[in-house]
Structure formats: structure tokens, C-alpha cells
């Protein structure tokens, strides 16, 4: 798959406002964007640490993926996202290697990225996202 870097780490939080405060006041990072991704029923806040981002995810619907995650596991790391080129080819390559795909085809993620999730059952228990910034 040859990812170029970790694009972001997704962290599920109960309260976005309070979590932003922690990241800004305690960790000293700056929230540079807040975005709602309707498709995934989340509101996200972004921080940059070098070229990697922290993506805080607050559920906007208890039946959405983050709502369910928090109900089951509580707050914490939700997924890791790797930056790749040619996401369609990468999905095909992964599928050929026996990786179970949650998304057969890329969909729209936050910040205009094309994203796709791999099933944690075939990625050692870590929900893994691959994403491509077509603008780059
Ligand atoms: Zn993500």
C-alpha cells in the first residue's frame, strides 16, 4: 500500500467543545477547522501536529458510527488514517490481499479527501482508513 505518512488519527469524544479546550489549553495545539460530515454523522475538529492531524470526532446522532463506538468503548482512539496515492488501485490491491473492505469505493471525507475504511477484523483490531488528497 506504501502510505506516505499518517494523515490523521481519529479520536472519538463526547463533547467537542470541551475536548478542543483540552487540546488547546493543555496540549497547546490550535484547532484550525471545525467541520460537520453529514455522511458519517459527526462533527470534527482538526489540529495539526507536523504533517499529521488529530481529528476529534463528536457524534451528531447516537445511531451513527461514533455514537455506537462511544456507547460500546467510551472515548478514545477510533481510527488511524494513512495517506495514499491512487486510492482506487490501493483498495483493489488490499482486497486482492484478502483485506476486508468496509468501503468498496472511496467516499467523501472531511477536508475534501477521498476516504475508505478497512475492516478492523482484517487489520489487527485497528479501524484503518486510507485517504487521498486529490488536490495534492
Ligand atoms: Zn478519519
PDB file of C-alpha atoms and ligand atoms in Angstrom:
ATOM      1  CA  UNK A   1       0.000   0.000   0.000  1.00  0.00           C
ATOM      2  CA  UNK A   2       3.018   2.286   0.592  1.00  0.00           C
ATOM      3  CA  UNK A   3       1.390   5.078   2.592  1.00  0.00           C
ATOM      4  CA  UNK A   4       3.374   8.326   2.595  1.00  0.00           C
ATOM      5  CA  UNK A   5       2.501   9.261   6.183  1.00  0.00           C
ATOM      6  CA  UNK A   6      -0.166   9.090   8.857  1.00  0.00           C
ATOM      7  CA  UNK A   7      -2.672  11.619   7.563  1.00  0.00           C
ATOM      8  CA  UNK A   8      -4.623  11.741  10.802  1.00  0.00           C
ATOM      9  CA  UNK A   9      -5.638   9.946  13.957  1.00  0.00           C
ATOM     10  CA  UNK A  10      -9.369   9.947  14.646  1.00  0.00           C
ATOM     11  CA  UNK A  11     -10.378  10.275  18.274  1.00  0.00           C
ATOM     12  CA  UNK A  12     -13.947   9.799  19.459  1.00  0.00           C
ATOM     13  CA  UNK A  13     -15.041  12.366  22.041  1.00  0.00           C
ATOM     14  CA  UNK A  14     -18.300  13.008  23.843  1.00  0.00           C
ATOM     15  CA  UNK A  15     -18.091  16.781  23.810  1.00  0.00           C
ATOM     16  CA  UNK A  16     -16.242  18.588  21.045  1.00  0.00           C
ATOM     17  CA  UNK A  17     -16.100  21.977  22.773  1.00  0.00           C
ATOM     18  CA  UNK A  18     -14.573  20.569  25.967  1.00  0.00           C
ATOM     19  CA  UNK A  19     -12.164  18.404  24.013  1.00  0.00           C
ATOM     20  CA  UNK A  20     -10.982  21.348  21.900  1.00  0.00           C
ATOM     21  CA  UNK A  21     -10.300  23.208  25.126  1.00  0.00           C
ATOM     22  CA  UNK A  22      -8.134  20.343  26.389  1.00  0.00           C
ATOM     23  CA  UNK A  23      -6.170  20.123  23.130  1.00  0.00           C
ATOM     24  CA  UNK A  24      -5.628  23.887  23.042  1.00  0.00           C
ATOM     25  CA  UNK A  25      -5.049  24.710  26.698  1.00  0.00           C
ATOM     26  CA  UNK A  26      -3.284  21.576  27.895  1.00  0.00           C
ATOM     27  CA  UNK A  27      -1.589  20.210  24.770  1.00  0.00           C
ATOM     28  CA  UNK A  28      -1.004  23.622  23.242  1.00  0.00           C
ATOM     29  CA  UNK A  29      -2.343  22.781  19.780  1.00  0.00           C
ATOM     30  CA  UNK A  30      -4.544  25.078  17.728  1.00  0.00           C
ATOM     31  CA  UNK A  31      -7.894  23.996  16.321  1.00  0.00           C
ATOM     32  CA  UNK A  32      -7.802  25.252  12.716  1.00  0.00           C
ATOM     33  CA  UNK A  33     -11.107  23.876  11.427  1.00  0.00           C
ATOM     34  CA  UNK A  34     -14.436  22.510  12.560  1.00  0.00           C
ATOM     35  CA  UNK A  35     -16.493  20.633  10.044  1.00  0.00           C
ATOM     36  CA  UNK A  36     -19.648  18.555  10.058  1.00  0.00           C
ATOM     37  CA  UNK A  37     -19.513  15.393   7.941  1.00  0.00           C
ATOM     38  CA  UNK A  38     -23.180  14.511   7.472  1.00  0.00           C
ATOM     39  CA  UNK A  39     -22.336  11.230   5.754  1.00  0.00           C
ATOM     40  CA  UNK A  40     -20.640   9.938   8.912  1.00  0.00           C
ATOM     41  CA  UNK A  41     -22.937  11.708  11.398  1.00  0.00           C
ATOM     42  CA  UNK A  42     -20.067  13.537  13.062  1.00  0.00           C
ATOM     43  CA  UNK A  43     -18.767  16.959  13.842  1.00  0.00           C
ATOM     44  CA  UNK A  44     -14.993  17.105  13.593  1.00  0.00           C
ATOM     45  CA  UNK A  45     -12.301  19.435  14.903  1.00  0.00           C
ATOM     46  CA  UNK A  46      -8.820  19.447  13.402  1.00  0.00           C
ATOM     47  CA  UNK A  47      -5.367  20.080  14.857  1.00  0.00           C
ATOM     48  CA  UNK A  48      -2.022  19.807  13.106  1.00  0.00           C
ATOM     49  CA  UNK A  49       0.986  18.094  14.644  1.00  0.00           C
ATOM     50  CA  UNK A  50       3.673  18.273  11.987  1.00  0.00           C
ATOM     51  CA  UNK A  51       2.095  16.869   8.817  1.00  0.00           C
ATOM     52  CA  UNK A  52      -0.213  14.623  10.816  1.00  0.00           C
ATOM     53  CA  UNK A  53      -3.592  15.793  12.054  1.00  0.00           C
ATOM     54  CA  UNK A  54      -5.619  14.944  15.079  1.00  0.00           C
ATOM     55  CA  UNK A  55      -9.279  14.657  14.139  1.00  0.00           C
ATOM     56  CA  UNK A  56     -11.657  14.861  17.093  1.00  0.00           C
ATOM     57  CA  UNK A  57     -14.996  13.269  16.318  1.00  0.00           C
ATOM     58  CA  UNK A  58     -18.219  14.062  18.124  1.00  0.00           C
ATOM     59  CA  UNK A  59     -21.322  12.147  17.129  1.00  0.00           C
ATOM     60  CA  UNK A  60     -24.312  14.105  15.871  1.00  0.00           C
ATOM     61  CA  UNK A  61     -26.535  11.004  16.041  1.00  0.00           C
ATOM     62  CA  UNK A  62     -26.380   8.232  18.664  1.00  0.00           C
ATOM     63  CA  UNK A  63     -27.047   5.696  15.885  1.00  0.00           C
ATOM     64  CA  UNK A  64     -24.055   6.897  13.864  1.00  0.00           C
ATOM     65  CA  UNK A  65     -20.709   5.068  13.885  1.00  0.00           C
ATOM     66  CA  UNK A  66     -19.126   7.336  16.522  1.00  0.00           C
ATOM     67  CA  UNK A  67     -22.242   7.279  18.703  1.00  0.00           C
ATOM     68  CA  UNK A  68     -22.157   3.491  18.701  1.00  0.00           C
ATOM     69  CA  UNK A  69     -18.405   3.391  19.271  1.00  0.00           C
ATOM     70  CA  UNK A  70     -18.648   5.618  22.365  1.00  0.00           C
ATOM     71  CA  UNK A  71     -21.544   3.616  23.736  1.00  0.00           C
ATOM     72  CA  UNK A  72     -19.519   0.395  23.425  1.00  0.00           C
ATOM     73  CA  UNK A  73     -15.993   1.514  24.236  1.00  0.00           C
ATOM     74  CA  UNK A  74     -16.173   5.055  25.579  1.00  0.00           C
ATOM     75  CA  UNK A  75     -13.973   7.894  24.384  1.00  0.00           C
ATOM     76  CA  UNK A  76     -10.640   7.080  22.789  1.00  0.00           C
ATOM     77  CA  UNK A  77      -8.754   6.376  19.597  1.00  0.00           C
ATOM     78  CA  UNK A  78     -11.225   5.461  16.885  1.00  0.00           C
ATOM     79  CA  UNK A  79      -9.100   5.040  13.762  1.00  0.00           C
ATOM     80  CA  UNK A  80      -5.777   5.664  12.069  1.00  0.00           C
ATOM     81  CA  UNK A  81      -5.705   7.128   8.572  1.00  0.00           C
ATOM     82  CA  UNK A  82      -2.868   6.592   6.097  1.00  0.00           C
ATOM     83  CA  UNK A  83      -2.269   8.925   3.176  1.00  0.00           C
ATOM     84  CA  UNK A  84      -2.001   7.073  -0.139  1.00  0.00           C
ATOM     85  CA  UNK A  85      -1.903   7.820  -3.841  1.00  0.00           C
ATOM     86  CA  UNK A  86      -4.386   6.219  -6.272  1.00  0.00           C
ATOM     87  CA  UNK A  87      -6.882   5.155  -3.629  1.00  0.00           C
ATOM     88  CA  UNK A  88      -8.950   3.066  -6.074  1.00  0.00           C
ATOM     89  CA  UNK A  89      -5.941   0.961  -7.000  1.00  0.00           C
ATOM     90  CA  UNK A  90      -4.981   0.617  -3.334  1.00  0.00           C
ATOM     91  CA  UNK A  91      -8.440  -0.684  -2.440  1.00  0.00           C
ATOM     92  CA  UNK A  92      -8.209  -3.256  -5.187  1.00  0.00           C
ATOM     93  CA  UNK A  93      -4.721  -4.268  -4.078  1.00  0.00           C
ATOM     94  CA  UNK A  94      -5.830  -4.644  -0.445  1.00  0.00           C
ATOM     95  CA  UNK A  95      -8.904  -6.621  -1.431  1.00  0.00           C
ATOM     96  CA  UNK A  96      -6.702  -8.951  -3.508  1.00  0.00           C
ATOM     97  CA  UNK A  97      -4.565  -9.480  -0.413  1.00  0.00           C
ATOM     98  CA  UNK A  98      -7.626 -10.641   1.497  1.00  0.00           C
ATOM     99  CA  UNK A  99      -8.316  -7.462   3.447  1.00  0.00           C
ATOM    100  CA  UNK A 100     -11.992  -6.947   4.163  1.00  0.00           C
ATOM    101  CA  UNK A 101     -13.113  -3.530   2.972  1.00  0.00           C
ATOM    102  CA  UNK A 102     -15.838  -1.521   4.661  1.00  0.00           C
ATOM    103  CA  UNK A 103     -15.899   0.789   1.647  1.00  0.00           C
ATOM    104  CA  UNK A 104     -15.529  -0.892  -1.738  1.00  0.00           C
ATOM    105  CA  UNK A 105     -15.252   2.556  -3.280  1.00  0.00           C
ATOM    106  CA  UNK A 106     -13.899   5.801  -1.854  1.00  0.00           C
ATOM    107  CA  UNK A 107     -16.339   8.314  -0.426  1.00  0.00           C
ATOM    108  CA  UNK A 108     -16.133  11.945   0.639  1.00  0.00           C
ATOM    109  CA  UNK A 109     -14.442  12.618   3.936  1.00  0.00           C
ATOM    110  CA  UNK A 110     -13.684  15.808   5.825  1.00  0.00           C
ATOM    111  CA  UNK A 111     -11.386  18.377   4.208  1.00  0.00           C
ATOM    112  CA  UNK A 112     -12.277  17.218   0.702  1.00  0.00           C
ATOM    113  CA  UNK A 113     -10.372  13.946   0.997  1.00  0.00           C
ATOM    114  CA  UNK A 114     -11.385  10.705  -0.683  1.00  0.00           C
ATOM    115  CA  UNK A 115     -11.515   8.121   2.075  1.00  0.00           C
ATOM    116  CA  UNK A 116     -12.215   4.427   2.576  1.00  0.00           C
ATOM    117  CA  UNK A 117     -12.260   2.261   5.680  1.00  0.00           C
ATOM    118  CA  UNK A 118     -10.798  -1.212   6.093  1.00  0.00           C
ATOM    119  CA  UNK A 119     -12.458  -3.654   8.443  1.00  0.00           C
ATOM    120  CA  UNK A 120     -10.726  -3.917  11.854  1.00  0.00           C
ATOM    121  CA  UNK A 121     -11.156  -7.704  11.722  1.00  0.00           C
ATOM    122  CA  UNK A 122      -8.589  -7.802   8.930  1.00  0.00           C
ATOM    123  CA  UNK A 123      -6.323  -5.062  10.289  1.00  0.00           C
ATOM    124  CA  UNK A 124      -5.381  -6.489  13.701  1.00  0.00           C
ATOM    125  CA  UNK A 125      -8.219  -4.767  15.503  1.00  0.00           C
ATOM    126  CA  UNK A 126      -7.389  -1.246  14.373  1.00  0.00           C
ATOM    127  CA  UNK A 127     -10.022   0.524  12.316  1.00  0.00           C
ATOM    128  CA  UNK A 128      -7.887   1.729   9.420  1.00  0.00           C
ATOM    129  CA  UNK A 129      -8.690   4.429   6.912  1.00  0.00           C
ATOM    130  CA  UNK A 130      -6.841   5.184   3.739  1.00  0.00           C
ATOM    131  CA  UNK A 131      -7.249   8.566   2.180  1.00  0.00           C
ATOM    132  CA  UNK A 132      -6.126  10.588  -0.779  1.00  0.00           C
ATOM    133  CA  UNK A 133      -5.964  14.298  -1.206  1.00  0.00           C
ATOM    134  CA  UNK A 134      -6.710  14.724  -4.912  1.00  0.00           C
ATOM    135  CA  UNK A 135      -5.828  18.408  -4.664  1.00  0.00           C
ATOM    136  CA  UNK A 136      -2.199  17.457  -3.959  1.00  0.00           C
TER     137      UNK A 136
HETATM  138 ZN1  LIG B   1     -10.624   9.751   9.504  1.00  0.00          ZN
END
